[in-house]
Phi, psi and omega in degrees: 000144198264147167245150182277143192247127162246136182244113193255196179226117190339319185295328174278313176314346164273016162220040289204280188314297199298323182248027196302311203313321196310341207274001230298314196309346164285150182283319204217152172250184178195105146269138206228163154205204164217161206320321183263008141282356182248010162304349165262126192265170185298101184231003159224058170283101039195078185238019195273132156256316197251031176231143161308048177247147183313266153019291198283306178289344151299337180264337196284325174244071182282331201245056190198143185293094191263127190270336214203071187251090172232146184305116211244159199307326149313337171239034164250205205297314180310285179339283171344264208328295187310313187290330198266347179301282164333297183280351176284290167293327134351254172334350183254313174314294183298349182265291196267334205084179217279320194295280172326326189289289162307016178267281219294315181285000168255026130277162281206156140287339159292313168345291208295318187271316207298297157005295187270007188255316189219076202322320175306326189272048160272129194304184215255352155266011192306325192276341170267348148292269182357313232239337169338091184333160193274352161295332184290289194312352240251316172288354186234357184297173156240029171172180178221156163254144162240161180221120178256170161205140169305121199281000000 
C-alpha cells in the first residue's frame, strides 16, 4: 500500500517547527535537505534543535512515529567535503581571483586540522578566507552573528 509522502526541502524546514502539526493527515514523511543546511556541525548534543542535525529534525518531528532517522550516503563526510571544497574555492576563484583560489586548493586537510588544534598553524590563505566578502561567506559559513537592539 502506497502512503501519501512529503518530500521537504530546506527552504520549507525553517518553518518545520511551526507547521509540523498541520501535516498530521500524512502517512510518511521523508525529509530531505540540502548540503547547506548542514554546514553547521552538531556542537551542542543534545540540545542542537533548530539546526538540521539528528537532534533538531527528531524535535521537528516529535509528534510523529519516526521510523528512521540517519545520515543517508549523499550527506556523508566524503560529499561534504567535496560540496564546501567546491564552494570554498569558487568563492575564493570570484573574490581573490585565480592565484588564491590555487593558494586555497593546495592546502591540505592537515593545514585545516593542524589549525583547529593550534591557532599560530593557520595556512597560508586563512587571510583571504577571512576577508571574503559577506555575499561569498553567507553560503559557505556556519553560522552568522547578528546585533540587534529593542526598538
Amino acid at each position: 500500500m502506497e502512503f501519501p509522502t512529503a518530500f521537504l526541502r530546506s527552504t520549507f524546514s525553517k518553518h518545520l517547527k511551526r507547521c509540523a502539526r498541520n501535516f498530521a493527515c500524512l502517512e510518511t514523511w521523508r525529509f530531505t535537505d540540502d548540503p547547506q543546511s548542514f554546514l553547521q556541525p552538531l556542537h551542542e548534543a543534545p540540545f542542537h534543535f533548530y539546526n538540521a542535525t539528528e537532534h533538531g529534525v527528531r524535535s521537528w518531528f516529535k509528534y510523529f512515529g519516526v521510523e528512521k532517522c540517519h545520515v543517508s550516503p549523499n550527506f556523508t563526510v566524503p560529499f561534504m567535503l567535496a560540496f564546501l571544497i567546491s564552494q570554498v574555492l569558487e568563492s575564493v576563484g570570484a573574490s581573490c581571483g585565480k592565484e588564491a583560489c590555487q593558494a586555497a586548493g593546495q592546502s591540505t586537510l592537515r593545514d585545516w586540522a593542524d589549525f583547529w588544534s593550534d591557532r599560530s598553524k593557520a595556512p597560508g590563505i586563512f587571510q583571504e578566507l577571512q576577508n571574503l566578502p559577506n555575499e561569498f561567506k553567507s553560503g559557505i559559513s556556519a553560522g552568522f552573528e547578528l546585533v540587534a537592539r529593542e526598538p
